Short mmCIF file of N, CA, C and O in Angstrom, two decimals:
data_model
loop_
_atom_site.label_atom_id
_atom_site.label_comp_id
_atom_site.label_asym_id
_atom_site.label_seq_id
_atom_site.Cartn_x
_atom_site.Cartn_y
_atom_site.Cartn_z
N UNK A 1300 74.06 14.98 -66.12
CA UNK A 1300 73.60 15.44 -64.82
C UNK A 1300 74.62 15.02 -63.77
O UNK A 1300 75.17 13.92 -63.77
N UNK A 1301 74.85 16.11 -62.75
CA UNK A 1301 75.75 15.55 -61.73
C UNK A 1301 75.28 15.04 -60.70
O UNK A 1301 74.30 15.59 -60.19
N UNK A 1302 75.95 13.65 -60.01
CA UNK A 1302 74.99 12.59 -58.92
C UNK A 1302 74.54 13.86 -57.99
O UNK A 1302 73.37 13.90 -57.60
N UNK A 1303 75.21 14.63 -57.71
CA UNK A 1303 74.80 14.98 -56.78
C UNK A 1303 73.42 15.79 -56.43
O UNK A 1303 72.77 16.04 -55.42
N UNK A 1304 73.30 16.15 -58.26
CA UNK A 1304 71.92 16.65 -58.22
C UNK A 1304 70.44 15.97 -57.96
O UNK A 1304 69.40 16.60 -57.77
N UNK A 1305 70.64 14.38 -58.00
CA UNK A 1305 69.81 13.20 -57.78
C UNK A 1305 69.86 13.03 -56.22
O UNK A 1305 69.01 12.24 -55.80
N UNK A 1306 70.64 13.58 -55.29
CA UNK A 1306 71.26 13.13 -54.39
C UNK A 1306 70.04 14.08 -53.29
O UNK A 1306 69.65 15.10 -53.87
N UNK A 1307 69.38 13.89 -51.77
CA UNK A 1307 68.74 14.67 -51.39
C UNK A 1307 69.39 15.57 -50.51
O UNK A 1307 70.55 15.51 -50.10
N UNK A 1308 68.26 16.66 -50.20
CA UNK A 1308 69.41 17.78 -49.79
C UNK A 1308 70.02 17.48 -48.21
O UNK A 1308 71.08 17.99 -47.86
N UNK A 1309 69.19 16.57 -47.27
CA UNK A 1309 70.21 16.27 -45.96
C UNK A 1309 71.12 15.53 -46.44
O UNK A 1309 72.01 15.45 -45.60
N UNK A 1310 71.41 14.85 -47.48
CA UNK A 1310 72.73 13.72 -47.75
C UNK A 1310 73.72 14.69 -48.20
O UNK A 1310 74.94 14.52 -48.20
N UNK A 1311 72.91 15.98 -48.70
CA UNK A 1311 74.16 17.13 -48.90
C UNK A 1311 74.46 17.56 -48.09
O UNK A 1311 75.60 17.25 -47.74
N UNK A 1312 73.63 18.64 -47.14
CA UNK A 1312 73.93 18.87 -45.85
C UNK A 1312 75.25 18.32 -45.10
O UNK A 1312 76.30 18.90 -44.85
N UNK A 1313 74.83 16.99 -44.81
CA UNK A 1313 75.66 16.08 -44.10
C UNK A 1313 77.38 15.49 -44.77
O UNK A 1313 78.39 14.95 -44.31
N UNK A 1314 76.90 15.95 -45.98
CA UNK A 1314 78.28 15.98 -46.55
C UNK A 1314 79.00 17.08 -46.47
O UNK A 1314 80.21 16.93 -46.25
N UNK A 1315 78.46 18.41 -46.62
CA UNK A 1315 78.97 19.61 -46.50
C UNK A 1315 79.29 19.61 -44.89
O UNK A 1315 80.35 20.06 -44.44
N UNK A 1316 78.43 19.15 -44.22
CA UNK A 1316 79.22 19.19 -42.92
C UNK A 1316 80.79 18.70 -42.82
O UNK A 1316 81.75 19.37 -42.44
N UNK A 1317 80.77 17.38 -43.26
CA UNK A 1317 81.78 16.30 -43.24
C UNK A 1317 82.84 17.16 -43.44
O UNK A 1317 83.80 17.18 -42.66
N UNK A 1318 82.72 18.14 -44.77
CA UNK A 1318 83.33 18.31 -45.55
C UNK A 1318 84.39 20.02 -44.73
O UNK A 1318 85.41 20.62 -45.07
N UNK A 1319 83.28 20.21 -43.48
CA UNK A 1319 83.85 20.89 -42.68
C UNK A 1319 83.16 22.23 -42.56
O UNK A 1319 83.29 22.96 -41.58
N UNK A 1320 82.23 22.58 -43.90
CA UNK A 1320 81.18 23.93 -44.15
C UNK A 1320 80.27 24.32 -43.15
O UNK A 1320 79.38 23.50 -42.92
N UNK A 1321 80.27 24.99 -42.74
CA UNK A 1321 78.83 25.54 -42.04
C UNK A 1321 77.20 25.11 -42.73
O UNK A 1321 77.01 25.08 -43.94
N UNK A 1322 76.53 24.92 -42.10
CA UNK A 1322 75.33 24.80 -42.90
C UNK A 1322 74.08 25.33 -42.42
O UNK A 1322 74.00 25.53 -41.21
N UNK A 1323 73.07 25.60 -43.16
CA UNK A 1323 72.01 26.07 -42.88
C UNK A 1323 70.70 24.92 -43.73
O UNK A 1323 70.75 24.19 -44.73
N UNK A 1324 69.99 25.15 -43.08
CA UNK A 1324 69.20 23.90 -43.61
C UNK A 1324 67.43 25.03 -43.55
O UNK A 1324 67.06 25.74 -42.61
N UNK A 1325 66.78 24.81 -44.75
CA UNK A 1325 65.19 25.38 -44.84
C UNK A 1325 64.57 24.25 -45.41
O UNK A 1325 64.99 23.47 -46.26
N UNK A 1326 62.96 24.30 -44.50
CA UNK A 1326 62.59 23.40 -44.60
C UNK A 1326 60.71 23.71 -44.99
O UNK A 1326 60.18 24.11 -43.95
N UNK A 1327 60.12 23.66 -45.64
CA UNK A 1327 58.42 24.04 -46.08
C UNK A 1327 57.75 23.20 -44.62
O UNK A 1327 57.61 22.00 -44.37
N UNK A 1328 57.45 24.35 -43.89
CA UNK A 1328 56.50 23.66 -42.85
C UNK A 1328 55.05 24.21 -42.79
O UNK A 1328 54.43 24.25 -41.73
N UNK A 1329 54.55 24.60 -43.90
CA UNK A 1329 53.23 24.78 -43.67
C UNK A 1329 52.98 25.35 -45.37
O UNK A 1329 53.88 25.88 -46.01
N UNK A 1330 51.84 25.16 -45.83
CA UNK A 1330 51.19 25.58 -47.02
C UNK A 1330 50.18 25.68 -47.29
O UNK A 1330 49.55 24.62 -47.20
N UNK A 1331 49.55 26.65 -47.66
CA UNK A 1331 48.38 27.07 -48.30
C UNK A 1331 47.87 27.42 -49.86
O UNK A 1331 48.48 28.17 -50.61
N UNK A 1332 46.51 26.63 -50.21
CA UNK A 1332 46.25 26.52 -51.52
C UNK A 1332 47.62 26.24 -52.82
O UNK A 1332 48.39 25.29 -52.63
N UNK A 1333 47.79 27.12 -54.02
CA UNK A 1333 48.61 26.48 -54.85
C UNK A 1333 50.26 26.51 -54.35
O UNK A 1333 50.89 27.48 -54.76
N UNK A 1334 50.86 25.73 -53.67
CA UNK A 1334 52.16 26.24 -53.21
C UNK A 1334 53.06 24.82 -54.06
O UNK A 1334 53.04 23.59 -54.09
N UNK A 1335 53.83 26.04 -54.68
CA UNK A 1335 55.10 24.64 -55.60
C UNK A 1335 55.98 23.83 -54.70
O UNK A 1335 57.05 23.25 -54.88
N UNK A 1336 55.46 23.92 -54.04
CA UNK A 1336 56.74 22.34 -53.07
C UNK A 1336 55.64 22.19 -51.63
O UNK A 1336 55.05 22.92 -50.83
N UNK A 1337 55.83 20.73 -51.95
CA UNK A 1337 55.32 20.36 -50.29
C UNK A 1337 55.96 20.45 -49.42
O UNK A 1337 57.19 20.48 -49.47
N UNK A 1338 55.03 20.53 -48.02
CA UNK A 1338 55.59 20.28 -47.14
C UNK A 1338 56.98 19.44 -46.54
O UNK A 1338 56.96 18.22 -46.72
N UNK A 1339 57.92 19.89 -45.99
CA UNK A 1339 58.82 18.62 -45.97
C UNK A 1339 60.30 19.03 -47.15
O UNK A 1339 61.50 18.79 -47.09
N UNK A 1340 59.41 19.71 -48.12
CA UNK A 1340 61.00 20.32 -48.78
C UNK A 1340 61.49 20.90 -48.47
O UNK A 1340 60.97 21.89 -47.94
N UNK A 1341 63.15 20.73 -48.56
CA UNK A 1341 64.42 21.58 -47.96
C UNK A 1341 65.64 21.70 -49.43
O UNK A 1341 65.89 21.11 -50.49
N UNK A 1342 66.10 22.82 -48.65
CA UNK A 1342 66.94 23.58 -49.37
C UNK A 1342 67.83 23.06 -48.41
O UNK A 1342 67.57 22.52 -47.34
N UNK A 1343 69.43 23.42 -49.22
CA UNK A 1343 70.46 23.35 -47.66
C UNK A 1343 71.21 24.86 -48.39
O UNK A 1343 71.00 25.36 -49.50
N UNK A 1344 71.81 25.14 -47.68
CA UNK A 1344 72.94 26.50 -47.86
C UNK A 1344 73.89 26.35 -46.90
O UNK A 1344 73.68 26.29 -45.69
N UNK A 1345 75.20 26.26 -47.61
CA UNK A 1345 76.37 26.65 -46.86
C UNK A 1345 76.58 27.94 -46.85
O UNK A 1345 75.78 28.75 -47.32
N UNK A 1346 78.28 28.42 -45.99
CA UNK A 1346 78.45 29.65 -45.54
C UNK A 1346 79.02 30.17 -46.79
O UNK A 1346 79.65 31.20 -46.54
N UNK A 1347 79.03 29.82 -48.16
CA UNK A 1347 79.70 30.54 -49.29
C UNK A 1347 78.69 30.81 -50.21
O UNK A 1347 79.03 31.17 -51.34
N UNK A 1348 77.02 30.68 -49.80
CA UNK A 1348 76.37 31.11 -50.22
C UNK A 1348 75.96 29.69 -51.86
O UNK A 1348 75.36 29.91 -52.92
N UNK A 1349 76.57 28.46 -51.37
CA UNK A 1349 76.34 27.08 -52.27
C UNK A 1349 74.85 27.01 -52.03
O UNK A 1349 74.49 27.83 -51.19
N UNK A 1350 74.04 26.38 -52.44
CA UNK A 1350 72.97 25.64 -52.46
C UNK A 1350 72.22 24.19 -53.01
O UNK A 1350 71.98 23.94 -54.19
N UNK A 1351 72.14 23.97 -52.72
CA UNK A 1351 71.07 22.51 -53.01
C UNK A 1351 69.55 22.11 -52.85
O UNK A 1351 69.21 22.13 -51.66
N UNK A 1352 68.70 21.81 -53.58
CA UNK A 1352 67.34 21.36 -53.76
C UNK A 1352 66.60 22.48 -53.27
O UNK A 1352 67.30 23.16 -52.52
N UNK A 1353 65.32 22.98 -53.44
CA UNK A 1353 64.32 23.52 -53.40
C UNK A 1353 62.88 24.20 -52.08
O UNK A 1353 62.30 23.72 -51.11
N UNK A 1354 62.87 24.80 -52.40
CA UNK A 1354 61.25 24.82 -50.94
C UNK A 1354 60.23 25.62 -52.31
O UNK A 1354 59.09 25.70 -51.86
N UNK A 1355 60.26 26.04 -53.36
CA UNK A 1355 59.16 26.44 -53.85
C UNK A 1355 59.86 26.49 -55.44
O UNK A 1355 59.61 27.42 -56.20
N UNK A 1356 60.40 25.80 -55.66
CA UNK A 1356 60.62 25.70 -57.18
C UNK A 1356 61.43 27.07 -57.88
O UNK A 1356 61.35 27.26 -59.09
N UNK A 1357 62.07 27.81 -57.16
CA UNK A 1357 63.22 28.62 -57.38
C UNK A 1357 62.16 30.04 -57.04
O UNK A 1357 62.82 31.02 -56.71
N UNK A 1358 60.54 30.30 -57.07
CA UNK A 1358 60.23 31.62 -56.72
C UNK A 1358 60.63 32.46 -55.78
O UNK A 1358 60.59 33.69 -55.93
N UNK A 1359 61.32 31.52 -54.07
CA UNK A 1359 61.41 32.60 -53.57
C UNK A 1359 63.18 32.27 -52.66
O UNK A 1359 63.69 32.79 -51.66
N UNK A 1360 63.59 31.29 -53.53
CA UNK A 1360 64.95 30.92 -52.82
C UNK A 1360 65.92 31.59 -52.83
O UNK A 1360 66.98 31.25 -52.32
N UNK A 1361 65.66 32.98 -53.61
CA UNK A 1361 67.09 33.40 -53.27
C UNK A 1361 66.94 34.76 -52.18
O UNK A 1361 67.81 35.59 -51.89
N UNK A 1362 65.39 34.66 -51.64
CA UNK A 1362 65.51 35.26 -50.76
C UNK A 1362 65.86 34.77 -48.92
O UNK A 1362 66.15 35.40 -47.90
N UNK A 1363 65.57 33.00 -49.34
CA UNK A 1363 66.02 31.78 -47.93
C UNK A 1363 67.33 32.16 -48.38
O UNK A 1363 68.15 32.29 -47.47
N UNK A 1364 67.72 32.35 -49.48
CA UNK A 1364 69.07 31.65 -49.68
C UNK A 1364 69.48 32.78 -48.19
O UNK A 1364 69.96 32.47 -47.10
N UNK A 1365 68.86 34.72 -48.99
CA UNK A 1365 69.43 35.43 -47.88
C UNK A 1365 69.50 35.37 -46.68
O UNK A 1365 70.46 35.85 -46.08
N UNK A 1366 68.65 34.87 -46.16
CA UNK A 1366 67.91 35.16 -44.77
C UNK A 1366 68.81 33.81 -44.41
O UNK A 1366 69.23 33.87 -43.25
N UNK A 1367 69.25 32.41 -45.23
CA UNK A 1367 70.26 31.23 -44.79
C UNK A 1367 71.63 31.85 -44.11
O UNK A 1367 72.46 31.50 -43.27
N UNK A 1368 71.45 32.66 -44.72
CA UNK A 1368 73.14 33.65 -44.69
C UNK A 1368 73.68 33.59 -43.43
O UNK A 1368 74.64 33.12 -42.83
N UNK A 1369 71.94 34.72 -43.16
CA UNK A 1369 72.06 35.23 -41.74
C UNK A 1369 72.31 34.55 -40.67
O UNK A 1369 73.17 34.79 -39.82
N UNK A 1370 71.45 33.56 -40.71
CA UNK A 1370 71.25 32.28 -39.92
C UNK A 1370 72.69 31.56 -39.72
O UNK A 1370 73.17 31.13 -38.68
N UNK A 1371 73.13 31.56 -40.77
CA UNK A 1371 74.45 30.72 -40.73
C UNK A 1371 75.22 31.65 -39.24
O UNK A 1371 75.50 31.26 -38.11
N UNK A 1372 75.37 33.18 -40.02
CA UNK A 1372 76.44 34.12 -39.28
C UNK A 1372 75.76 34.07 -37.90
O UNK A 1372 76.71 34.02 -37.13
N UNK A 1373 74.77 34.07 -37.27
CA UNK A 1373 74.38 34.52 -35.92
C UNK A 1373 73.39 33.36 -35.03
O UNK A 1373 72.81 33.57 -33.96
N UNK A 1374 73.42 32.13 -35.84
CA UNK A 1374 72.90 31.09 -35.34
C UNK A 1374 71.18 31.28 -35.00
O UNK A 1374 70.62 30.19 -34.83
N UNK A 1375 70.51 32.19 -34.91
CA UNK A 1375 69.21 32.47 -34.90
C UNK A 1375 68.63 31.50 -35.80
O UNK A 1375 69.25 31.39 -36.86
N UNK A 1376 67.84 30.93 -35.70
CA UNK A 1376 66.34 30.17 -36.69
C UNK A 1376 65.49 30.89 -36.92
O UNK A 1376 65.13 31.54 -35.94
N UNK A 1377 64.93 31.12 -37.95
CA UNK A 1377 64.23 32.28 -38.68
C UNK A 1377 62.52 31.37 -39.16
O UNK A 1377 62.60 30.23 -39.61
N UNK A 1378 61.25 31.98 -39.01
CA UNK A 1378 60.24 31.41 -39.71
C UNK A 1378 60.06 31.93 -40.73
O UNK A 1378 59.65 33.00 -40.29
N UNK A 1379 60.02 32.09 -42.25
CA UNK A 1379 59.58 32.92 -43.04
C UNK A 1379 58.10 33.03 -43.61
O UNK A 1379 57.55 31.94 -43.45
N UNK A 1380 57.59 33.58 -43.97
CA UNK A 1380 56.46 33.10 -44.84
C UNK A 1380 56.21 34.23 -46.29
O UNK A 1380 56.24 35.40 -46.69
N UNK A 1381 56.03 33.19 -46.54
CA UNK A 1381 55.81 34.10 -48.38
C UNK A 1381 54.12 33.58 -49.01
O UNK A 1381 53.59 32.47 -48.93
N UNK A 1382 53.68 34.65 -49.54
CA UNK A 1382 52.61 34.70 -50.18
C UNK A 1382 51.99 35.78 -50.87
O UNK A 1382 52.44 36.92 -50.74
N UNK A 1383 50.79 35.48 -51.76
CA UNK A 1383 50.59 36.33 -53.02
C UNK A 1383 49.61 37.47 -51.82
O UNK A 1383 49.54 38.61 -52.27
N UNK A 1384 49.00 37.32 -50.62
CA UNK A 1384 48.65 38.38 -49.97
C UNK A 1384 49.79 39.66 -49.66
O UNK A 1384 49.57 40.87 -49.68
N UNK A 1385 51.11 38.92 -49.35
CA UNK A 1385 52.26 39.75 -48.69
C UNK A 1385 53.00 40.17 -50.16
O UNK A 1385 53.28 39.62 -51.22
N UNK A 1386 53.19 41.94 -49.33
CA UNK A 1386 53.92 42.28 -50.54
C UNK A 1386 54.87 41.83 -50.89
O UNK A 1386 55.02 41.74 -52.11
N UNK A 1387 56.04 41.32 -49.89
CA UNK A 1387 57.27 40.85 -50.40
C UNK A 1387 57.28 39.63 -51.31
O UNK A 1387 58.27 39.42 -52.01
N UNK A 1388 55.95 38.61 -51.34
CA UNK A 1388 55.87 37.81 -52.34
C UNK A 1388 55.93 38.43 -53.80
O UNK A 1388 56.47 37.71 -54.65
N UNK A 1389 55.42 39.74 -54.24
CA UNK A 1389 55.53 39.86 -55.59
C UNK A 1389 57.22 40.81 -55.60
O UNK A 1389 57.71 41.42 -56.55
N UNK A 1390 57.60 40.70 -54.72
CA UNK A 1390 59.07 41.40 -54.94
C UNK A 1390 60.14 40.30 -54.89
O UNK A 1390 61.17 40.60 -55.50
N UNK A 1391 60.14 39.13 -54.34
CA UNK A 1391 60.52 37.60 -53.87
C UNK A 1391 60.34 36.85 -55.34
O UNK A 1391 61.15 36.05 -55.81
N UNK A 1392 58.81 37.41 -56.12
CA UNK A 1392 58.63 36.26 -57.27
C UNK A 1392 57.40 35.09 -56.79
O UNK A 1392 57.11 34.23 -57.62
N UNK A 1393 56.62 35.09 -55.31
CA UNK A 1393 55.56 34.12 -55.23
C UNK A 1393 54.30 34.34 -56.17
O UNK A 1393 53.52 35.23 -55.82
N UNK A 1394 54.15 33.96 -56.79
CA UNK A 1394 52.65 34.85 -57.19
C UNK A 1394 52.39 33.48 -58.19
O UNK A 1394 52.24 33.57 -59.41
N UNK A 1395 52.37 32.24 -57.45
CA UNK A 1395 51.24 31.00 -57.79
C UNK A 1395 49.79 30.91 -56.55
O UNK A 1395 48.90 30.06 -56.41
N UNK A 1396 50.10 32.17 -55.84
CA UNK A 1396 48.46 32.32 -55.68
C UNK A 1396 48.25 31.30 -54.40
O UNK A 1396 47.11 30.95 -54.08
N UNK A 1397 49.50 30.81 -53.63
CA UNK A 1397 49.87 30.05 -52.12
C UNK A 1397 50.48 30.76 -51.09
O UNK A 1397 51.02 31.87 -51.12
N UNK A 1398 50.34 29.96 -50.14
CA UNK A 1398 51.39 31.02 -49.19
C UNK A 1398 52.16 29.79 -48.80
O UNK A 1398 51.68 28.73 -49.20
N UNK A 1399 53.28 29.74 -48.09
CA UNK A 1399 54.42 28.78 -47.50
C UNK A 1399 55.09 29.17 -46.68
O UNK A 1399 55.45 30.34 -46.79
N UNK A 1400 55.46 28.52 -45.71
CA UNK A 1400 56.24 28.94 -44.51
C UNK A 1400 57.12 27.94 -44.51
O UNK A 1400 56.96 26.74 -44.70
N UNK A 1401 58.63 28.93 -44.15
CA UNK A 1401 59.99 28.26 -44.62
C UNK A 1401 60.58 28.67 -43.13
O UNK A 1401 60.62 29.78 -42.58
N UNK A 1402 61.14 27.01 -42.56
CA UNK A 1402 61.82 27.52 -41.17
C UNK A 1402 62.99 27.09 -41.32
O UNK A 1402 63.27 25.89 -41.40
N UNK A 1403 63.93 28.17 -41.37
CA UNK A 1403 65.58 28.25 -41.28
C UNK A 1403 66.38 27.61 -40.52
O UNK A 1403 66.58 28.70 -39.98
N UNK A 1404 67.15 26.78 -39.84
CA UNK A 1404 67.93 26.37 -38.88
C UNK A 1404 69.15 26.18 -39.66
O UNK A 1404 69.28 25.90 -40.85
N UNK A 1405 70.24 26.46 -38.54
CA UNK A 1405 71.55 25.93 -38.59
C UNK A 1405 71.87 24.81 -37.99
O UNK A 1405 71.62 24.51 -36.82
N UNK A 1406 72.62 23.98 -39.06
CA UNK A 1406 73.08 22.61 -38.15
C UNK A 1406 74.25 22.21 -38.42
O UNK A 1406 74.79 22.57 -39.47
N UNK A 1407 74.96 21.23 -37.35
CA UNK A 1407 75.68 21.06 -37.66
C UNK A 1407 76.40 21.53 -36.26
O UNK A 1407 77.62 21.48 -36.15
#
């Protein structure tokens, strides 16, 4: 395993900053019934489309990853929310039957 995978995702963040990358940071700020990550989990994404740690256990990250993208290119903060009511959850991959709300920021 590589340290860095033990490592949490602002200590990545903050390294990818260091390191000179753009970053985007998502973070689980709200959940309902079965949702795979608590509150408080973050993903980070740089501008080459890298990633690190989680907000729902890979169901709907590679759609933050997209929407990180954006965020990176135009500095906007984005709220998302995913769930088994919304269609884009069964096109995303949510369908543990939760909903979650993922808020995007750029930092750095």
């Amino acid at each position: 395993m590589d340290t860095s995978d033990a490592l949490d995702p602002l200590t990545i963040a903050e390294r990818w900053m260091d390191d000179g990358r753009t970053v985007a940071l998502a973070t689980v700020v709200e959940t309902w019934g079965s949702a795979p990550r608590p509150v408080g989990s973050h993903l980070v994404i740089d501008g080459e489309g890298n990633f690190h740690g989680s907000v729902s256990g890979g169901c709907v990250e590679g759609a933050v990853i997209g929407e990180a993208m954006e965020v990176i290119g135009d500095g906007e903060p984005r709220l998302l929310e995913f769930g088994v009511a919304d269609e884009t959850a069964w096109r995303v991959g949510l369908s543990c039957g939760g909903r979650i709300r993922v808020y995007v920021e750029r930092v750095g």
